[in-house]
Coordinates of C-alpha atoms and ligand atoms in Angstrom, one line a residue:
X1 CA 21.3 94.5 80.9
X2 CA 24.8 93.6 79.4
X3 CA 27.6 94.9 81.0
X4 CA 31.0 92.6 81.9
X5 CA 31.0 91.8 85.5
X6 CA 27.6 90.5 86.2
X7 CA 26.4 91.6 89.6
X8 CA 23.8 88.7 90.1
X9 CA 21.4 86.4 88.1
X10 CA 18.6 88.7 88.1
X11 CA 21.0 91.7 86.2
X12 CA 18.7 92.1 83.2
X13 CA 15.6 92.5 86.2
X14 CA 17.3 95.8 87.0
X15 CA 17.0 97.6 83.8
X16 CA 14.2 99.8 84.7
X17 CA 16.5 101.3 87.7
X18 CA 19.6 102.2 86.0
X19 CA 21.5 104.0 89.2
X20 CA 21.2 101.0 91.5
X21 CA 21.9 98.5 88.3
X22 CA 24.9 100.9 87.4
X23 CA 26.2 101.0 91.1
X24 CA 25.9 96.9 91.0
X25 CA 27.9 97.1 87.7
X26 CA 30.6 98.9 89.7
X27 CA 30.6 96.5 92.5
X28 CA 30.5 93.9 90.4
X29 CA 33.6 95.3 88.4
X30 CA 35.2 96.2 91.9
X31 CA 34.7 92.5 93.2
X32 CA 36.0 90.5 89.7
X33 CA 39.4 93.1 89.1
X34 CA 41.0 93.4 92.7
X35 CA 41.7 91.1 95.4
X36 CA 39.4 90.2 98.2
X37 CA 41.4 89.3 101.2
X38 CA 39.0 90.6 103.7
X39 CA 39.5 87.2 106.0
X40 CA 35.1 87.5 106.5
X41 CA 34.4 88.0 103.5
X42 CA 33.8 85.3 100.7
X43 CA 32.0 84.5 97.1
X44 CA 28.9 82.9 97.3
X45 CA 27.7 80.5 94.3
X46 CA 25.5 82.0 92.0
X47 CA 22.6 79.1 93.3
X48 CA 22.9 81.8 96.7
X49 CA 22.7 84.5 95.1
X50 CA 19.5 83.6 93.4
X51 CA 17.9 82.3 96.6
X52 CA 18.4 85.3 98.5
X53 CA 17.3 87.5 95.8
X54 CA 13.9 85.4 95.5
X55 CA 10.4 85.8 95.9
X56 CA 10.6 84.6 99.5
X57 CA 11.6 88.5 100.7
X58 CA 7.9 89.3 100.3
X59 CA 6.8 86.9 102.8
X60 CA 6.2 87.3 106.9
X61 CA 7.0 84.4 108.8
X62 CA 7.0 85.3 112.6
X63 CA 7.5 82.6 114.3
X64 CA 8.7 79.0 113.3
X65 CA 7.8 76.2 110.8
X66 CA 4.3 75.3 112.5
X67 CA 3.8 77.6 114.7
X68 CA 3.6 81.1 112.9
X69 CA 1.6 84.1 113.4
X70 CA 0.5 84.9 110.0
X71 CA -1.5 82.7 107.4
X72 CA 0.2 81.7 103.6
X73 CA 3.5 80.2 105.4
X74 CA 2.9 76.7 104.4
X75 CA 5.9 76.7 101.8
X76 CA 8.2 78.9 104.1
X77 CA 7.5 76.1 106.7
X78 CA 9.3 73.5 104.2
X79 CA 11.7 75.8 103.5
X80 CA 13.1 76.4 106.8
X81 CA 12.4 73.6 108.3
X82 CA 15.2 72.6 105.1
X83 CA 17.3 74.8 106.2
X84 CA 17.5 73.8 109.9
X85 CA 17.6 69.7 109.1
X86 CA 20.6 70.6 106.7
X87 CA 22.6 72.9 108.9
X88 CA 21.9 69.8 111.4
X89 CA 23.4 67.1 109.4
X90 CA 26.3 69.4 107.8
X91 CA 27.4 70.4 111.6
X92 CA 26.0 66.8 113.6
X93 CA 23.4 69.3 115.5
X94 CA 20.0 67.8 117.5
X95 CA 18.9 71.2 116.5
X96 CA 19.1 74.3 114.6
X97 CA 17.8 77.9 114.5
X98 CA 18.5 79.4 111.4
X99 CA 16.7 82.8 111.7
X100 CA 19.5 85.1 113.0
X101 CA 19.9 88.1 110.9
X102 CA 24.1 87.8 111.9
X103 CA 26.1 86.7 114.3
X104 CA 26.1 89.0 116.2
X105 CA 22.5 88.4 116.4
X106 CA 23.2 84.4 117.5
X107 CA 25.3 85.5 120.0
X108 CA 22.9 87.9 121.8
X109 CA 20.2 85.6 121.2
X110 CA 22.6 83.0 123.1
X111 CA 23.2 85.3 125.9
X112 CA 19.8 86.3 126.5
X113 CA 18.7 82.6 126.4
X114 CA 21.2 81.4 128.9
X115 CA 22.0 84.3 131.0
X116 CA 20.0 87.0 133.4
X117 CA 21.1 90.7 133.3
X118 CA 24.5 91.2 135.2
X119 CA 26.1 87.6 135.5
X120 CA 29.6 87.3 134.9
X121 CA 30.9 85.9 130.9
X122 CA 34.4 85.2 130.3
X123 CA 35.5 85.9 126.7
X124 CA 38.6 86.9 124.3
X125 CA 39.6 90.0 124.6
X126 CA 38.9 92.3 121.7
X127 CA 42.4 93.4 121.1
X128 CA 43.7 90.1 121.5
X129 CA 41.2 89.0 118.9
X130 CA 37.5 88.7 119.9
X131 CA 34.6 90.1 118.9
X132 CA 32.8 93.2 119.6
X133 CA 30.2 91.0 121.2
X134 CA 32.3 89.1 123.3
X135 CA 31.9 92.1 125.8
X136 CA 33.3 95.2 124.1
X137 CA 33.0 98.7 126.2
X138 CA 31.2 99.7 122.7
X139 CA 28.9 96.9 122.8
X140 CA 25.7 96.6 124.2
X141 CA 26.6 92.8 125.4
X142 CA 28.8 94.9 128.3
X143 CA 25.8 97.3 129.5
X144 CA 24.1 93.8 130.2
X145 CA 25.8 91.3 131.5
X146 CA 29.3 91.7 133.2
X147 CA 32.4 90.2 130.9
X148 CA 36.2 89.7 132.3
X149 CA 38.4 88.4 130.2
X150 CA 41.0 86.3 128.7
X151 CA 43.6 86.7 126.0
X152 CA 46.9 85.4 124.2
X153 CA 50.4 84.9 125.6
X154 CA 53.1 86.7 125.1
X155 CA 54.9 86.8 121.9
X156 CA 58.2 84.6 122.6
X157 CA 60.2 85.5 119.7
X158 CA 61.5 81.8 119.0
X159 CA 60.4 80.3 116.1
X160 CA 59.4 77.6 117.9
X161 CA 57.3 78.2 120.2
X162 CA 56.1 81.6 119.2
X163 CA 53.5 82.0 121.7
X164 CA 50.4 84.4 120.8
X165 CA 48.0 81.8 121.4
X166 CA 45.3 81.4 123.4
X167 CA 46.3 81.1 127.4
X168 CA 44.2 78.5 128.8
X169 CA 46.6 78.8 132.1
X170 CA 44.9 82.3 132.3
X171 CA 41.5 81.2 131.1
X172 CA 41.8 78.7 134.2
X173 CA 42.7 81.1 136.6
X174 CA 40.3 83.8 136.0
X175 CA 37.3 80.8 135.8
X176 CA 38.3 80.3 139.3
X177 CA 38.7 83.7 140.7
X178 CA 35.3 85.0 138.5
X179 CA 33.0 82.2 138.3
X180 CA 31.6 82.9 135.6
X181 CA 27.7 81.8 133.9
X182 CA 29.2 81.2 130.6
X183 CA 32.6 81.2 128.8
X184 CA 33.0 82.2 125.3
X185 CA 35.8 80.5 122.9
X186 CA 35.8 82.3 119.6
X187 CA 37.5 85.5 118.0
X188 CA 37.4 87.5 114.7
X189 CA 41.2 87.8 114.4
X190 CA 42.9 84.8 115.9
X191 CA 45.3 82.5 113.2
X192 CA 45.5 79.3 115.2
X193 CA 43.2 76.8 115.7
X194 CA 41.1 76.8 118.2
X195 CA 40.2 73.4 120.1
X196 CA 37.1 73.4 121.9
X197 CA 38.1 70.8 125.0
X198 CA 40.2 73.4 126.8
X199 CA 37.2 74.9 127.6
X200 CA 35.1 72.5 128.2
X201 CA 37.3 71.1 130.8
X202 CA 37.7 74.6 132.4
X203 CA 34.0 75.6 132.2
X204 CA 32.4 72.5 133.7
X205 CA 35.3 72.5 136.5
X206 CA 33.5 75.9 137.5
X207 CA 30.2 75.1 136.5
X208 CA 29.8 77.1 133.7
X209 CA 28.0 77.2 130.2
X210 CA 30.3 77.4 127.4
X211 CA 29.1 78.7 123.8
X212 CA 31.6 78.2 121.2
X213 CA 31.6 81.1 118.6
X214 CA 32.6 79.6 115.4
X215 CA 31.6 82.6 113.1
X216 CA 35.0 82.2 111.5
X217 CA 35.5 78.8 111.0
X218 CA 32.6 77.2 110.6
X219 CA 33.5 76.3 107.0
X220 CA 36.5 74.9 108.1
X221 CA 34.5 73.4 110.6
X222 CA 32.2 71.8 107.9
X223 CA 35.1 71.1 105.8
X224 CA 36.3 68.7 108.3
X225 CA 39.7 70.3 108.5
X226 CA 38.7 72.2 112.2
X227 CA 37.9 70.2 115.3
X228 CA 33.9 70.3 115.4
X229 CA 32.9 72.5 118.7
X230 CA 29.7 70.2 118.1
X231 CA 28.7 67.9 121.2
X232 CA 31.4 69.7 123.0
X233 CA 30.1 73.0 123.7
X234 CA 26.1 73.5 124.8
X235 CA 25.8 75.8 121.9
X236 CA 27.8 77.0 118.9
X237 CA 26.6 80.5 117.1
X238 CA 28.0 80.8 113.3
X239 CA 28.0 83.2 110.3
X240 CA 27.3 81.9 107.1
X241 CA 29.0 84.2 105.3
X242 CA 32.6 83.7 106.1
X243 CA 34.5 80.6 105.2
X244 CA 31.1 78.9 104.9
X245 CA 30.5 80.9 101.8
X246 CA 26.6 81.4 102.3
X247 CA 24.6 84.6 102.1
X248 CA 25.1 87.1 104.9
X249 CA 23.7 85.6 108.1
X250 CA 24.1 83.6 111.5
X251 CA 22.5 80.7 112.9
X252 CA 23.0 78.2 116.8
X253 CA 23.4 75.1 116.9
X254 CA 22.8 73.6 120.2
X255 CA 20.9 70.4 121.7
X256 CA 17.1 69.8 121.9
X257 CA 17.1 70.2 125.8
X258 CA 18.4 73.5 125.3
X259 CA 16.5 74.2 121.6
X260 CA 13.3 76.3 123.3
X261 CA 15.3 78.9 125.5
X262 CA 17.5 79.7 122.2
X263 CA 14.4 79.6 119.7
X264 CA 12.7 81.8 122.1
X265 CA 15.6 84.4 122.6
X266 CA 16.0 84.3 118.4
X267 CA 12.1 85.4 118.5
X268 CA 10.3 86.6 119.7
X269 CA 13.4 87.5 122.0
X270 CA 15.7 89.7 119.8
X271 CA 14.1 90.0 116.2
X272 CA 11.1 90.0 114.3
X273 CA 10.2 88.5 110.9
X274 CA 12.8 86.4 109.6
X275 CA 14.4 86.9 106.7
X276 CA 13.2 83.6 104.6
X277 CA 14.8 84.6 101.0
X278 CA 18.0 84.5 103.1
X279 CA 16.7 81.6 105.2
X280 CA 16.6 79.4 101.5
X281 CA 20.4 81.3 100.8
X282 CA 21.5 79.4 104.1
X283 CA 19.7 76.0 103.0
X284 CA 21.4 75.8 99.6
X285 CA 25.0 77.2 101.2
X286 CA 24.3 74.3 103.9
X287 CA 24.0 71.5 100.9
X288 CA 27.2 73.1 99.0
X289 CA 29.1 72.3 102.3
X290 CA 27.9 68.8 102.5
X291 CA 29.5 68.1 99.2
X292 CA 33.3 66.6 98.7
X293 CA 34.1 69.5 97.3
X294 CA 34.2 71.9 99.6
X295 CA 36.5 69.5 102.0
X296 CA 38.9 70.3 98.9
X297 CA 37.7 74.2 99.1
X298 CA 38.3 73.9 103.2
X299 CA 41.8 72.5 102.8
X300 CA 42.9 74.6 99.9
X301 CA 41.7 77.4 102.1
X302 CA 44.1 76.9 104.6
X303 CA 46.9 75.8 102.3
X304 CA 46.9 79.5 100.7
X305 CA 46.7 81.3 103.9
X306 CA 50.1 78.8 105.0
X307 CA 51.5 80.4 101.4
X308 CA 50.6 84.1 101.7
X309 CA 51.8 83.9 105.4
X310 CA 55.2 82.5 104.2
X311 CA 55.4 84.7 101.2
X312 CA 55.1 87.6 103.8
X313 CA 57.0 86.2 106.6
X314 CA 60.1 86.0 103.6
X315 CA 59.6 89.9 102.9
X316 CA 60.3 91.1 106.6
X317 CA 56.7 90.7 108.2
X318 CA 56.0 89.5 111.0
X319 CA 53.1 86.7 111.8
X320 CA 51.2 87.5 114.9
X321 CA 51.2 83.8 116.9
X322 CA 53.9 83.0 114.3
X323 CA 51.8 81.6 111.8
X324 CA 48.5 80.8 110.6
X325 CA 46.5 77.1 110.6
X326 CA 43.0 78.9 109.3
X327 CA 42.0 81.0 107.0
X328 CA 43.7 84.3 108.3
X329 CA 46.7 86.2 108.2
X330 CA 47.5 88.2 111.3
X331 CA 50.6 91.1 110.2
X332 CA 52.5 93.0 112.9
X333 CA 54.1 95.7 110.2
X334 CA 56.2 97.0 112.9
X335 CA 59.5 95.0 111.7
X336 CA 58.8 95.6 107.8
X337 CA 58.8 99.4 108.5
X338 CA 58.0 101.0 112.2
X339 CA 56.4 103.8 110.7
X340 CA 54.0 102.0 108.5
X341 CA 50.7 102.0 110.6
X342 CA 47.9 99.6 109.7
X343 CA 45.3 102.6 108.2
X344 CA 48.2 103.5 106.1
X345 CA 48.8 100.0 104.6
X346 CA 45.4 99.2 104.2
X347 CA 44.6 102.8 102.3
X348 CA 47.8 102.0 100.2
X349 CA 46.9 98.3 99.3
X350 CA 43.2 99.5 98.2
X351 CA 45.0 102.1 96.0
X352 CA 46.7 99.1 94.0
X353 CA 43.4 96.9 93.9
X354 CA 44.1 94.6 96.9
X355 CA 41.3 94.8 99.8
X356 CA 42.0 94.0 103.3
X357 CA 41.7 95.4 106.4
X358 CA 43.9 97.0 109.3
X359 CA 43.7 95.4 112.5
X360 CA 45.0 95.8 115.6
X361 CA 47.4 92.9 117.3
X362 CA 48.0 91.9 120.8
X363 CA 49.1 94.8 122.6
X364 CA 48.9 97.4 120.0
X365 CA 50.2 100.4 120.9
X366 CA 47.9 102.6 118.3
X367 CA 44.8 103.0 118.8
X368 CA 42.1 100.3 117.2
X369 CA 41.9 103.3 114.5
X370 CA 45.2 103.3 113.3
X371 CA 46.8 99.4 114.4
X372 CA 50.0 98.0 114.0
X373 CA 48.5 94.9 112.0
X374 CA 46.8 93.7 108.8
X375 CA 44.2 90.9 108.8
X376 CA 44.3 89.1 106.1
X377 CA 42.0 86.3 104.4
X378 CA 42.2 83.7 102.0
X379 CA 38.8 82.5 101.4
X380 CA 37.1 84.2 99.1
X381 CA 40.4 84.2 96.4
X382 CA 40.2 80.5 97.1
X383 CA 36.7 80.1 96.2
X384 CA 37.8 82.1 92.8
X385 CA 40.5 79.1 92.6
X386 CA 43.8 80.8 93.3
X387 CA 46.1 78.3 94.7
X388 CA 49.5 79.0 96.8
X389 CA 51.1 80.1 93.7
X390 CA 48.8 82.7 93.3
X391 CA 49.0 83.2 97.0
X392 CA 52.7 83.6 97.1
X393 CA 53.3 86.3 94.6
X394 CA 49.8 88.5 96.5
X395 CA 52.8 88.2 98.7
X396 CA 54.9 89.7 97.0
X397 CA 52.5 92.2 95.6
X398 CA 51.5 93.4 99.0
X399 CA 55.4 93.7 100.1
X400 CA 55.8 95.7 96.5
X401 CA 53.1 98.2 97.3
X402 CA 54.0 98.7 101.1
X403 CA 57.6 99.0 100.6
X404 CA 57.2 101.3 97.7
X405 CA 54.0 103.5 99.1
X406 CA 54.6 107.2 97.8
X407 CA 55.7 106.0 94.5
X408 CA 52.5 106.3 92.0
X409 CA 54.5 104.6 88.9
X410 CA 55.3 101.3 91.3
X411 CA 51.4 101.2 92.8
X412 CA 50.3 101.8 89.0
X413 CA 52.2 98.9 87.8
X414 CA 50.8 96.3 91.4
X415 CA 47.7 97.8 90.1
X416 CA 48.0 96.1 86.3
X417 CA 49.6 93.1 87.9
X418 CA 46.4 92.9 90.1
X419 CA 43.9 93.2 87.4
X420 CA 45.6 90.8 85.2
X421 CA 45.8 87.9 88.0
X422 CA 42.0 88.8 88.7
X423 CA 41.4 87.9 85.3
X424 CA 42.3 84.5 85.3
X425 CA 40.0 83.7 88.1
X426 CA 36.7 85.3 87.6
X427 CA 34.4 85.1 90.8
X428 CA 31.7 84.6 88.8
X429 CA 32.6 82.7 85.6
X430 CA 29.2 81.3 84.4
X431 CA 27.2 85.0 85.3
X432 CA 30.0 87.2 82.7
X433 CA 28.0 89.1 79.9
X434 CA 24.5 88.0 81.5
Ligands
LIG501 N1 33.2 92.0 111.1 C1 33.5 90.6 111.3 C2 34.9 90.4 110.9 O1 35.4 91.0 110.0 O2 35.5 89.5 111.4 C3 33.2 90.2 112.7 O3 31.9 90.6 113.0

């Protein structure tokens, strides 16, 4: 097959099904000509993309390398056991599971390993920026096991000391009052660093666990410009998909004495087969992050976030924690236009070919459906090798669009603007015309 936007390395494998090959066309011509500042989302190399689209799908593998419960897994066994020795050395790790299916997954998996039904778990809040996992009504991690929780400060106003961070004065008090089993540092929208000794001081001054969530950063983590959770919490759960820029997945680190309870929750605790073609993905994403390189790619990352936060801070918006050290842009729209709810903005940036997603921010007075915020990414725009330049006028491009919403010639011409930027940094160079 020969169509402009190549969809993976096995295109041409795909002629004999021409829907799904045309829908990947699409995709494909979706993902190279608009902006993809979805702050999970990233571009994986094209050496991912051909391990987890490999021959290793076909294979069962319950179980782990030398202990499995089917015959033929001989090769599988070198293959993850790669897998787990890199992700040990990239991250400093006595061990590694590299099975879970997500990180949601990991995190479960960690739960169910170190808790029993019902005990207390401290965590972010969701609408101060944790996960659904992290003890959401929706989630089934709060039918289980009890959460409380911790969030941000208050906003302060003063450019200074903007607040919006994480309140370990709070985190403190509610260790003592709660006593929690485990405390959970991590979040899914949260722009600041997030330094892991905090909590270890607080969780071991009330005897508690403390699993480090890193499903954001861990690239930035493996990039070296993130303090490593590493040897300071007993276990660390991680997407690979994020700023790590592997295939779609999670995996725990933690240390051998606690290396049986977590391999046991993974399986037979939680899932079933693993998924080995995606198990090889996370070996060769695990080697990519070992190299020089992607301590450039890590710093660059945060760079352009630094750049599209000041580009939008200088149109009217405002930063939630007043700034960003990571890969993510946290919006309040409220002082660019009160009206403008995050669904509105996010529906209106699609429309001109840039992809990102509402969020809500601390304290939101719409609903999680609706938000007062945008969360924006920079890493997968970085991995196509846009720089702060480039970052600086999405900026602008996203104040353009939002400003002028209802006007169809103004979107039309972000739109043209869009696709020609795009064009100069192809997510997938060496796949074009495959
Ligand atoms: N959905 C992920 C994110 O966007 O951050 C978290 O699971």
């Amino acid at each position: 097959m020969s169509h402009p936007f190549a969809a993976s390395p096995f295109d041409a494998w795909l002629e004999g099904d021409p829907e799904v090959a045309g829908l990947l066309g699409k995709e494909a011509e979706r993902q190279s000509t608009t902006l993809q500042l979805i702050a999970s989302e990233n571009f994986t190399s094209p050496a991912v993309l051909a391990a987890s689209g490999s021959i290793l799908t076909n294979k069962y593998a319950e179980g782990y390398p030398g202990r499995r419960y089917y015959g033929g897994n001989a090769v599988i066994d070198e293959v993850e056991e790669l897998a787990r020795e890199r992700a040990k050395a990239l991250f400093g790790a006595d061990h590694a599971n590299v099975q879970p299916h997500a990180g949601a997954n990991a995190n479960l998996a960690v739960y169910q390993a170190l808790l029993e039904p019902g005990d207390t778990v401290l965590a972010m809040r969701l609408d101060h920026g944790g996960h659904l996992t992290h003890g959401s009504p929706a989630s089934i991690t709060s039918k289980v096991w009890r959460f409380v929780s911790y969030g941000v400060s208050p906003a302060t106003g003063d450019p200074d000391k903007p607040g919006e961070t994480i309140d370990f004065d709070q985190v403190a008090d509610i260790a003592r009052r709660e006593r929690p089993k485990l405390i959970v540092a991590g979040s899914t929208a949260y722009a600041r660093i997030i330094d892991p000794l905090p909590f270890r001081e607080i969780a071991d001054s009330v005897g508690a666990r403390f699993l480090f969530d890193a499903a954001h950063p861990a690239g930035l983590i493996a990039g070296g410009v993130h303090p490593s959770p590493v040897g300071v919490a007993d276990v660390v759960t991680l997407t690979t998909h994020k700023t790590l820029r592997g295939p779609r997945g999670g995996a725990i680190l933690c240390d051998a004495a606690l290396a049986k309870a977590i391999d046991g929750a993974v399986f037979p605790g939680l899932q079933g087969g693993p998924l080995e073609h995606v198990v090889a993905a996370k070996a060769v994403a695990f080697a990519e992050a070992a190299r020089p390189e992607f301590h450039r790619y890590a710093a660059q990352v945060v760079a352009n976030a630094a750049a599209l936060a000041g580009a939008l801070a200088g149109e009217g918006f405002r930063l939630v924690s007043g700034g960003t050290e990571n890969h993510q842009v946290l919006v309040d729209l409220r002082p660019f236009d009160p009206e403008l709810t995050g669904k509105v903005a996010q529906e209106a940036l699609d429309r001109a070919g840039i992809t990102c997603n509402r969020n809500t921010i601390p304290d939101d007075p719409r609903s999680p459906f609706i938000t007062s915020g945008l969360r924006l990414g920079s890493a997968a725009e970085t991995t196509a090798g846009m720089g702060v330049s480039e970052m600086r006028l999405v900026g602008e491009l996203i104040s353009t669009t939002l400003r002028h919403r209802d006007d169809e010639q103004v979107r039309g011409e972000v739109r043209s603007r869009v696709r020609e930027l795009c064009a100069g940094f192809p997510p997938y160079p060496s796949l074009a015309g495959a």
